[in-house]
PDB file of N, CA and C in Angstrom:
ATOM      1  N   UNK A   1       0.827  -1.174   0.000  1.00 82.00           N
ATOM      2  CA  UNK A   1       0.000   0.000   0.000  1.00 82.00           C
ATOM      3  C   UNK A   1       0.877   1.244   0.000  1.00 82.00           C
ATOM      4  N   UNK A   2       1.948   1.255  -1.305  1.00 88.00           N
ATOM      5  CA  UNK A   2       2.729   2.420  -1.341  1.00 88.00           C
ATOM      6  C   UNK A   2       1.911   3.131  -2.193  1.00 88.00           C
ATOM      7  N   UNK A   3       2.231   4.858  -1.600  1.00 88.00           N
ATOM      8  CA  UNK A   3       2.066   5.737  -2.366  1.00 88.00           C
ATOM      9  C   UNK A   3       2.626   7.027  -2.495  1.00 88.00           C
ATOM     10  N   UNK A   4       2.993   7.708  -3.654  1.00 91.00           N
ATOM     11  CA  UNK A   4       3.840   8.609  -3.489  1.00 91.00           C
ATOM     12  C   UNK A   4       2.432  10.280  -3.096  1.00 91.00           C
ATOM     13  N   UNK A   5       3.262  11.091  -2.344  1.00 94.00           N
ATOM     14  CA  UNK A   5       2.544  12.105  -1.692  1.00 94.00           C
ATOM     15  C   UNK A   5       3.845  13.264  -1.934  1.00 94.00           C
ATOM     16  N   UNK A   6       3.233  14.504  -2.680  1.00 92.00           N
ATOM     17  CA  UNK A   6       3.921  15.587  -2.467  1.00 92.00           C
ATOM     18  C   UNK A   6       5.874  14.440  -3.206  1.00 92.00           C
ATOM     19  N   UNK A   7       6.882  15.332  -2.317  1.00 89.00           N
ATOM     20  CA  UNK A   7       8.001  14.466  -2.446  1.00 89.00           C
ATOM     21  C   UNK A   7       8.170  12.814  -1.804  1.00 89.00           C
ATOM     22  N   UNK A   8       7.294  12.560  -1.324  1.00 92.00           N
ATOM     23  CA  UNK A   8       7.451  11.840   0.022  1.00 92.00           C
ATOM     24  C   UNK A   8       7.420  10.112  -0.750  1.00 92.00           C
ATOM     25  N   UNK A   9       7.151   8.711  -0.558  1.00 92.00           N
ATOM     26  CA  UNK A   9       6.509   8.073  -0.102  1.00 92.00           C
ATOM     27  C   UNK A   9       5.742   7.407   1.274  1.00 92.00           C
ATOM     28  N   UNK A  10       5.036   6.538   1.288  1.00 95.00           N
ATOM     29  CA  UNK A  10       4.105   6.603   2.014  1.00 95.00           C
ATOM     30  C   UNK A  10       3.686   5.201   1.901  1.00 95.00           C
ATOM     31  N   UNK A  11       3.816   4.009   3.079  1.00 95.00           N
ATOM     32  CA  UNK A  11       3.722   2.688   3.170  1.00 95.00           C
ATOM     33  C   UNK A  11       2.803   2.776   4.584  1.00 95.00           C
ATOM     34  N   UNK A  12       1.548   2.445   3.845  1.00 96.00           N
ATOM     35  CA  UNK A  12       0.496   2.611   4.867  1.00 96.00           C
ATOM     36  C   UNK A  12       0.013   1.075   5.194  1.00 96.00           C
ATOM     37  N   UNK A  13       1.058   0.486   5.003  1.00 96.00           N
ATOM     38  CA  UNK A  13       0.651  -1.282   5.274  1.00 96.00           C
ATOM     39  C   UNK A  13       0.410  -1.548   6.525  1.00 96.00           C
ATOM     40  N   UNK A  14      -0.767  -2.371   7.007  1.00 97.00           N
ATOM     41  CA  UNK A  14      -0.845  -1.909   8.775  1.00 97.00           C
ATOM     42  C   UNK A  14      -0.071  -3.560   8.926  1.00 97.00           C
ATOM     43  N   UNK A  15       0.024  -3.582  10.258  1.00 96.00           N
ATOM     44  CA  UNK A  15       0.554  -4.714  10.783  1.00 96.00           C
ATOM     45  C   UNK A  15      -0.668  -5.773  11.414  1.00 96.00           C
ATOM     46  N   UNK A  16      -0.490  -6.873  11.752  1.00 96.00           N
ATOM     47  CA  UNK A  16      -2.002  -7.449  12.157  1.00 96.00           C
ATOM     48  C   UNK A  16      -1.505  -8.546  13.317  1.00 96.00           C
ATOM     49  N   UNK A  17      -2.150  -8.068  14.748  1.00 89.00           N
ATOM     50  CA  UNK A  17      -1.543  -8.396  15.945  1.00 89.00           C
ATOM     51  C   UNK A  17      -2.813  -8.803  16.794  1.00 89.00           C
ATOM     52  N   UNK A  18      -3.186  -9.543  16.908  1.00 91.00           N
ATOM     53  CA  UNK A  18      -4.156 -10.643  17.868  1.00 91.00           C
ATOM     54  C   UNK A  18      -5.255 -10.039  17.194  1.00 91.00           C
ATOM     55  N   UNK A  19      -5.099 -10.401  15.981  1.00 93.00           N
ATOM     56  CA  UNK A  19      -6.360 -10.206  15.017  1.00 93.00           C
ATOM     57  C   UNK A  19      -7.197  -9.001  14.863  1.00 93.00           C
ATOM     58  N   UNK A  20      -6.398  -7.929  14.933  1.00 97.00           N
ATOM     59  CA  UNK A  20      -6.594  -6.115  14.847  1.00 97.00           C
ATOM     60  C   UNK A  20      -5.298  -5.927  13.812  1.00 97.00           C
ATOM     61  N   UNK A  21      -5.851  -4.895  13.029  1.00 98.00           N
ATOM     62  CA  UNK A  21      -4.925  -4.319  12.236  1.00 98.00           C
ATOM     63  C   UNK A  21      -4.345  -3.292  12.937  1.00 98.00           C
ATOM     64  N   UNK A  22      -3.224  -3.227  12.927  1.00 97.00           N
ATOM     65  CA  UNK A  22      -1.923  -2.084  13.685  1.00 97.00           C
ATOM     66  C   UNK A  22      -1.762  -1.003  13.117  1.00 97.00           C
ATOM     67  N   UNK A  23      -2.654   0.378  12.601  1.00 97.00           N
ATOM     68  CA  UNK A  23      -1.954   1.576  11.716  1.00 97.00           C
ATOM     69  C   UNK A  23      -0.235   1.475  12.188  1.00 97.00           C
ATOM     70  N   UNK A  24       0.247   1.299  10.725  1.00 96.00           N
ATOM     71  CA  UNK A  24       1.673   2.128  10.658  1.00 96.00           C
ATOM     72  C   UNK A  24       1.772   2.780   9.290  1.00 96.00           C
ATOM     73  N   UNK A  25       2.466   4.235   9.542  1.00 96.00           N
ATOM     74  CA  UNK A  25       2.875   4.839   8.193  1.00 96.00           C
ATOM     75  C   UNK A  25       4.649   4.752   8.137  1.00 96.00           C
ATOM     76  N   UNK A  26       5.220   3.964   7.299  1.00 95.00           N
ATOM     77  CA  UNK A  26       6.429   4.557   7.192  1.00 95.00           C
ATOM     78  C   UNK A  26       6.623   5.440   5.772  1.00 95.00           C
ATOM     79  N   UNK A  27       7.527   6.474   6.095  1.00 94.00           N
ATOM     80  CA  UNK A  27       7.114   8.002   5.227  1.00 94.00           C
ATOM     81  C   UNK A  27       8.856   8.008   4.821  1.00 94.00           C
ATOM     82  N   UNK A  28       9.403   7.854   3.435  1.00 90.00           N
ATOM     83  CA  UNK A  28      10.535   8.179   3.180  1.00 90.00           C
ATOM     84  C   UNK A  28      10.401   9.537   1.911  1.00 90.00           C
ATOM     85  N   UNK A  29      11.694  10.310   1.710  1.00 88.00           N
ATOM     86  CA  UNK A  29      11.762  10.918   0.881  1.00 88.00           C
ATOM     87  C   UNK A  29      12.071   9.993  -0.572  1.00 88.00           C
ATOM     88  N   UNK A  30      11.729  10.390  -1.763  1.00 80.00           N
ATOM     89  CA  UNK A  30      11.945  10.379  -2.781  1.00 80.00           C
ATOM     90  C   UNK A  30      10.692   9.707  -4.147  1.00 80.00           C
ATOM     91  N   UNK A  31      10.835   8.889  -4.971  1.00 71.00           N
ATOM     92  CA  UNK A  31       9.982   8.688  -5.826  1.00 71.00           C
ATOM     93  C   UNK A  31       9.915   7.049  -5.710  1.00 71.00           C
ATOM     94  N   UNK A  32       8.897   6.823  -6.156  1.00 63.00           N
ATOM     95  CA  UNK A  32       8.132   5.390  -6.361  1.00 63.00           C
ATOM     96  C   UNK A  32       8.962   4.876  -7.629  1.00 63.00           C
ATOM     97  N   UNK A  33       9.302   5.861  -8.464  1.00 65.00           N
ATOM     98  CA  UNK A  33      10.301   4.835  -8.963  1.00 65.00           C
ATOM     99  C   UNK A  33      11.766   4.763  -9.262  1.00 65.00           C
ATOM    100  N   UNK A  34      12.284   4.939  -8.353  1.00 63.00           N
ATOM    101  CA  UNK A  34      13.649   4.982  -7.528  1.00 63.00           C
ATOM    102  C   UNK A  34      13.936   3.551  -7.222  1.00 63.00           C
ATOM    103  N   UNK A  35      14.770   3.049  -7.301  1.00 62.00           N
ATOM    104  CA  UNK A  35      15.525   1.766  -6.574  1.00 62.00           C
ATOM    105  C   UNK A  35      16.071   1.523  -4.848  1.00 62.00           C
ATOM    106  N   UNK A  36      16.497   3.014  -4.960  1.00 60.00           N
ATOM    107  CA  UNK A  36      17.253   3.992  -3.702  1.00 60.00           C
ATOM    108  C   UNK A  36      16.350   3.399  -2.409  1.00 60.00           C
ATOM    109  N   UNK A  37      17.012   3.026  -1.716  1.00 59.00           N
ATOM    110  CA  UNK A  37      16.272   2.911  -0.432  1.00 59.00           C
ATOM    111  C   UNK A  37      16.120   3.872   0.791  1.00 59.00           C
ATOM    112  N   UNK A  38      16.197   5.148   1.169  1.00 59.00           N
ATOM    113  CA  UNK A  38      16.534   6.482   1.894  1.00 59.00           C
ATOM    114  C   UNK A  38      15.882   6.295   3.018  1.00 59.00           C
ATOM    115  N   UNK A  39      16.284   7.122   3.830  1.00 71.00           N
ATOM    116  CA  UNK A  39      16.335   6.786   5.359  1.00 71.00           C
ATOM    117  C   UNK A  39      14.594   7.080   5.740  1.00 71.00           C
ATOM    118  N   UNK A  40      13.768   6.165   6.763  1.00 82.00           N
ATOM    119  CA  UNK A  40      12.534   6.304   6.467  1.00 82.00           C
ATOM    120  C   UNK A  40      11.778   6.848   8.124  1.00 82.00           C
ATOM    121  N   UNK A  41      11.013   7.322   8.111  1.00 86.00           N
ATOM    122  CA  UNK A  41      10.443   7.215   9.437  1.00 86.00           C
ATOM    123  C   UNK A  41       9.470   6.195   9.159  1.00 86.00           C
ATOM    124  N   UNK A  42       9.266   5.830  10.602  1.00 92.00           N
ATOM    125  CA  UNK A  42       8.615   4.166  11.149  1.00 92.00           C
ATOM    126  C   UNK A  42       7.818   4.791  12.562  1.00 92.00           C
ATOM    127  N   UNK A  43       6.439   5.020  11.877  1.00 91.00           N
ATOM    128  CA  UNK A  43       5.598   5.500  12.951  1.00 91.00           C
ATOM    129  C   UNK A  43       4.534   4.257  13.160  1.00 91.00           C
ATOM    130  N   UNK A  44       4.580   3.412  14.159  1.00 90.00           N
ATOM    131  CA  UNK A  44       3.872   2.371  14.517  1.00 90.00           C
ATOM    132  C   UNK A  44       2.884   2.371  15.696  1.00 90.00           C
ATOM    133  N   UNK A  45       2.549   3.181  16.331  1.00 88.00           N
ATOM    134  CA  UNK A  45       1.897   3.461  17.639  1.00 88.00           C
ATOM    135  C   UNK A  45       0.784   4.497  17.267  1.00 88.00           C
ATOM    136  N   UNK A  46      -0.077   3.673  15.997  1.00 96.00           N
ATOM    137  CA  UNK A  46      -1.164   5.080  15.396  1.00 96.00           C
ATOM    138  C   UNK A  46      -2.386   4.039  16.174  1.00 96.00           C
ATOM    139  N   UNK A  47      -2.580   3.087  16.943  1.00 96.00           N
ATOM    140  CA  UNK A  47      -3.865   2.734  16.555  1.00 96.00           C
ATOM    141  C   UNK A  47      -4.244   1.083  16.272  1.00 96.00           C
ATOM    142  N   UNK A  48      -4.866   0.550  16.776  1.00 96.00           N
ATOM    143  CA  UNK A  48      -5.390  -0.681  16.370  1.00 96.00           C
ATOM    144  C   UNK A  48      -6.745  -0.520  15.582  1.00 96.00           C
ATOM    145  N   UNK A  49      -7.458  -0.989  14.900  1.00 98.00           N
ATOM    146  CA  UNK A  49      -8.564  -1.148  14.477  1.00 98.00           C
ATOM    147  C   UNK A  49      -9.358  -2.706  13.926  1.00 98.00           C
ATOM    148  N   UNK A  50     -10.406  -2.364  14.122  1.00 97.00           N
ATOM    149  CA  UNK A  50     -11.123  -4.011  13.621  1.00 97.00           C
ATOM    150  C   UNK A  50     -10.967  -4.353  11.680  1.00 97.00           C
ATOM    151  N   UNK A  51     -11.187  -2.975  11.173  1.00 97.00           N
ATOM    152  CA  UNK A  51     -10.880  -2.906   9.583  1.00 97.00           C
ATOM    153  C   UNK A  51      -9.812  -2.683   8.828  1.00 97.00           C
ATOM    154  N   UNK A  52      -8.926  -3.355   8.277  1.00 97.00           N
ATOM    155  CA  UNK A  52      -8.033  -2.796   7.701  1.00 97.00           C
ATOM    156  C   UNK A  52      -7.909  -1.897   6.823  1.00 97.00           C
ATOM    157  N   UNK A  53      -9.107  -1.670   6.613  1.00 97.00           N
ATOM    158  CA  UNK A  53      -9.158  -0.119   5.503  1.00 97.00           C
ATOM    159  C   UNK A  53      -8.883   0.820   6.427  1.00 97.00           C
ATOM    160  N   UNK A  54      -9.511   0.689   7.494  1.00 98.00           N
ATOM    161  CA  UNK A  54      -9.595   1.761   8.750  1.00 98.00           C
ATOM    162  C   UNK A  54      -8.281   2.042   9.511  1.00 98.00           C
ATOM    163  N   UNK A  55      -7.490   1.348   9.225  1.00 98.00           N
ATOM    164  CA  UNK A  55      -6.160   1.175   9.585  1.00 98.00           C
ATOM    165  C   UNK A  55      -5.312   1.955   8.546  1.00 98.00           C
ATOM    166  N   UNK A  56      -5.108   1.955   7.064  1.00 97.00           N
ATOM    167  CA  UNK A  56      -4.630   2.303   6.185  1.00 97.00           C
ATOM    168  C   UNK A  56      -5.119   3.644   6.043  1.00 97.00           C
ATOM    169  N   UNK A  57      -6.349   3.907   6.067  1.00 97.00           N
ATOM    170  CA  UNK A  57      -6.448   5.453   6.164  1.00 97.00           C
ATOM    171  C   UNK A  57      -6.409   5.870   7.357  1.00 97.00           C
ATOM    172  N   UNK A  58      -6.579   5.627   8.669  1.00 98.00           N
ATOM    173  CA  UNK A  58      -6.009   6.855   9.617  1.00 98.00           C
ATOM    174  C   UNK A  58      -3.983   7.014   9.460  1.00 98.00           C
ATOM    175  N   UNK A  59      -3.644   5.465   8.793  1.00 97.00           N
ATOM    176  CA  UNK A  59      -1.954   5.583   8.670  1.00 97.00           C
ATOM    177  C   UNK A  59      -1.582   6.723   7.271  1.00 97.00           C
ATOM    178  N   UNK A  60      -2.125   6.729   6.583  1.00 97.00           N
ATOM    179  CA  UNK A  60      -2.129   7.651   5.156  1.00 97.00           C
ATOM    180  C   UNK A  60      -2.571   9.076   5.877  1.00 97.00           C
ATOM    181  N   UNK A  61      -3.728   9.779   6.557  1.00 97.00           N
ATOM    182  CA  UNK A  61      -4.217  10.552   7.207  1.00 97.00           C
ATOM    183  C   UNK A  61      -3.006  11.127   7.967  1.00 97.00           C
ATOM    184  N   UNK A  62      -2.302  10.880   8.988  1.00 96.00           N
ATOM    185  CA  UNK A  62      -1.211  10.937   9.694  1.00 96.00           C
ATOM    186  C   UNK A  62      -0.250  11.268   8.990  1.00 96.00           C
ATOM    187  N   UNK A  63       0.410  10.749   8.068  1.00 96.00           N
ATOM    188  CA  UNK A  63       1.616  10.448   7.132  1.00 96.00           C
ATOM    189  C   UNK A  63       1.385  12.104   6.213  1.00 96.00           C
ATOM    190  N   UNK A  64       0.068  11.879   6.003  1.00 96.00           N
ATOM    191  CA  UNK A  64       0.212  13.858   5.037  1.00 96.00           C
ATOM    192  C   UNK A  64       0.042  14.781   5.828  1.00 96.00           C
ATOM    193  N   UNK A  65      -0.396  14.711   7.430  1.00 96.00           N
ATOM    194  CA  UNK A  65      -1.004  15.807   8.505  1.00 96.00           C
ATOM    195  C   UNK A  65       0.991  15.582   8.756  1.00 96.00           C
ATOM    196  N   UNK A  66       1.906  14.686   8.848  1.00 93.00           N
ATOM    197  CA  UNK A  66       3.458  14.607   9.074  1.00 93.00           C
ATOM    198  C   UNK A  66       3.825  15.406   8.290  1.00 93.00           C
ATOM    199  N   UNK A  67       3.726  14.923   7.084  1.00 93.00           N
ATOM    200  CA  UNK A  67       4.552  15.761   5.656  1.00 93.00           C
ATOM    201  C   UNK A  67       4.182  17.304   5.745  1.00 93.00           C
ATOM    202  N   UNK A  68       2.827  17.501   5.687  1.00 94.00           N
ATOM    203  CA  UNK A  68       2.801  18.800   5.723  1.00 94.00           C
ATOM    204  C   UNK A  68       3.313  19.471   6.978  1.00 94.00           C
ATOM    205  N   UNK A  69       3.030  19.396   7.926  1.00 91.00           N
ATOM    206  CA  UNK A  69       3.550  19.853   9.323  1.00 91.00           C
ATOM    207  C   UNK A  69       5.342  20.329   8.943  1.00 91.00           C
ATOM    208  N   UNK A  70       6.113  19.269   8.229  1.00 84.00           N
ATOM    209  CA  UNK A  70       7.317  19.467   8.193  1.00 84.00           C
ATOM    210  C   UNK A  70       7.282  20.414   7.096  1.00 84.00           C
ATOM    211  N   UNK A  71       6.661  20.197   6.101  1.00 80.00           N
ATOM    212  CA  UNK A  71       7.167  21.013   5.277  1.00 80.00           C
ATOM    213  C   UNK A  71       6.711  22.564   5.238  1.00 80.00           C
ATOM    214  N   UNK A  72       6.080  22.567   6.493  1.00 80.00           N
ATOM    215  CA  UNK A  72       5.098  24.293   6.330  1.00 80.00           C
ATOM    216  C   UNK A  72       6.205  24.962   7.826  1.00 80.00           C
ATOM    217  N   UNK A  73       6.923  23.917   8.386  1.00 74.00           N
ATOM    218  CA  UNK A  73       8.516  24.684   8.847  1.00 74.00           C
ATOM    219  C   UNK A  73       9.434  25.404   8.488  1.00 74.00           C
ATOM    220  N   UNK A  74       9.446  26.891   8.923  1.00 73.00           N
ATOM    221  CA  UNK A  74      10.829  27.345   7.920  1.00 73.00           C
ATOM    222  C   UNK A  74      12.300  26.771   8.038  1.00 73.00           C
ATOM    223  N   UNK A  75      12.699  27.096   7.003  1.00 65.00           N
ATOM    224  CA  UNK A  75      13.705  26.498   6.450  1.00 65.00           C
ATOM    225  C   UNK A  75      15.230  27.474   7.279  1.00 65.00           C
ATOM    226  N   UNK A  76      16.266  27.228   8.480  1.00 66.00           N
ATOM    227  CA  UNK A  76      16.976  27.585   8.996  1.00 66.00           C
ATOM    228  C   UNK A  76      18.393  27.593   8.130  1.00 66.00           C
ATOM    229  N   UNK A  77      18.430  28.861   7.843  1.00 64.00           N
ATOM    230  CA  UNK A  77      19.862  29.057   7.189  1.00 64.00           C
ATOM    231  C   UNK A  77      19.375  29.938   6.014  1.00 64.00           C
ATOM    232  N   UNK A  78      18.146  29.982   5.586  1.00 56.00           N
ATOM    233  CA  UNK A  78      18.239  30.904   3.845  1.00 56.00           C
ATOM    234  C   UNK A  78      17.407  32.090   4.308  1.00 56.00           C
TER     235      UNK A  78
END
């Protein structure tokens, strides 16, 4: 469940732990079709849910409320 967002990707695959789906977003820079593997955040503590759709979108939800948050930071040094 990759998807590219803004610069970002975005692996909203949940995890599935005593039969609840686990929201996780891991969020790296660059393009979907890159080989490159770049350093990623691993946010795993979003959430259990009974649906795995429900899981994948509050992890996707999170992952662009992340991206944007960082990227609406000014930029130190210019």
């Amino acid at each position: 469940m990759r998807f590219q967002y803004k610069r970002w990707i975005i692996d909203a695959t949940p995890d599935i732990f005593e039969g609840k789906f686990q929201a996780r977003a891991r969020v790296a820079p660059g393009n979907l079709a890159d080989d490159i593997q770049p350093d990623l955040i691993d946010e795993t503590d979003l959430g259990c849910f009974a649906r795995e759709a429900l899981a994948v979108e509050h992890a996707i939800n999170w992952a662009i409320a992340w991206i944007d948050s960082l990227e609406a930071q000014p930029v130190v040094g210019r």
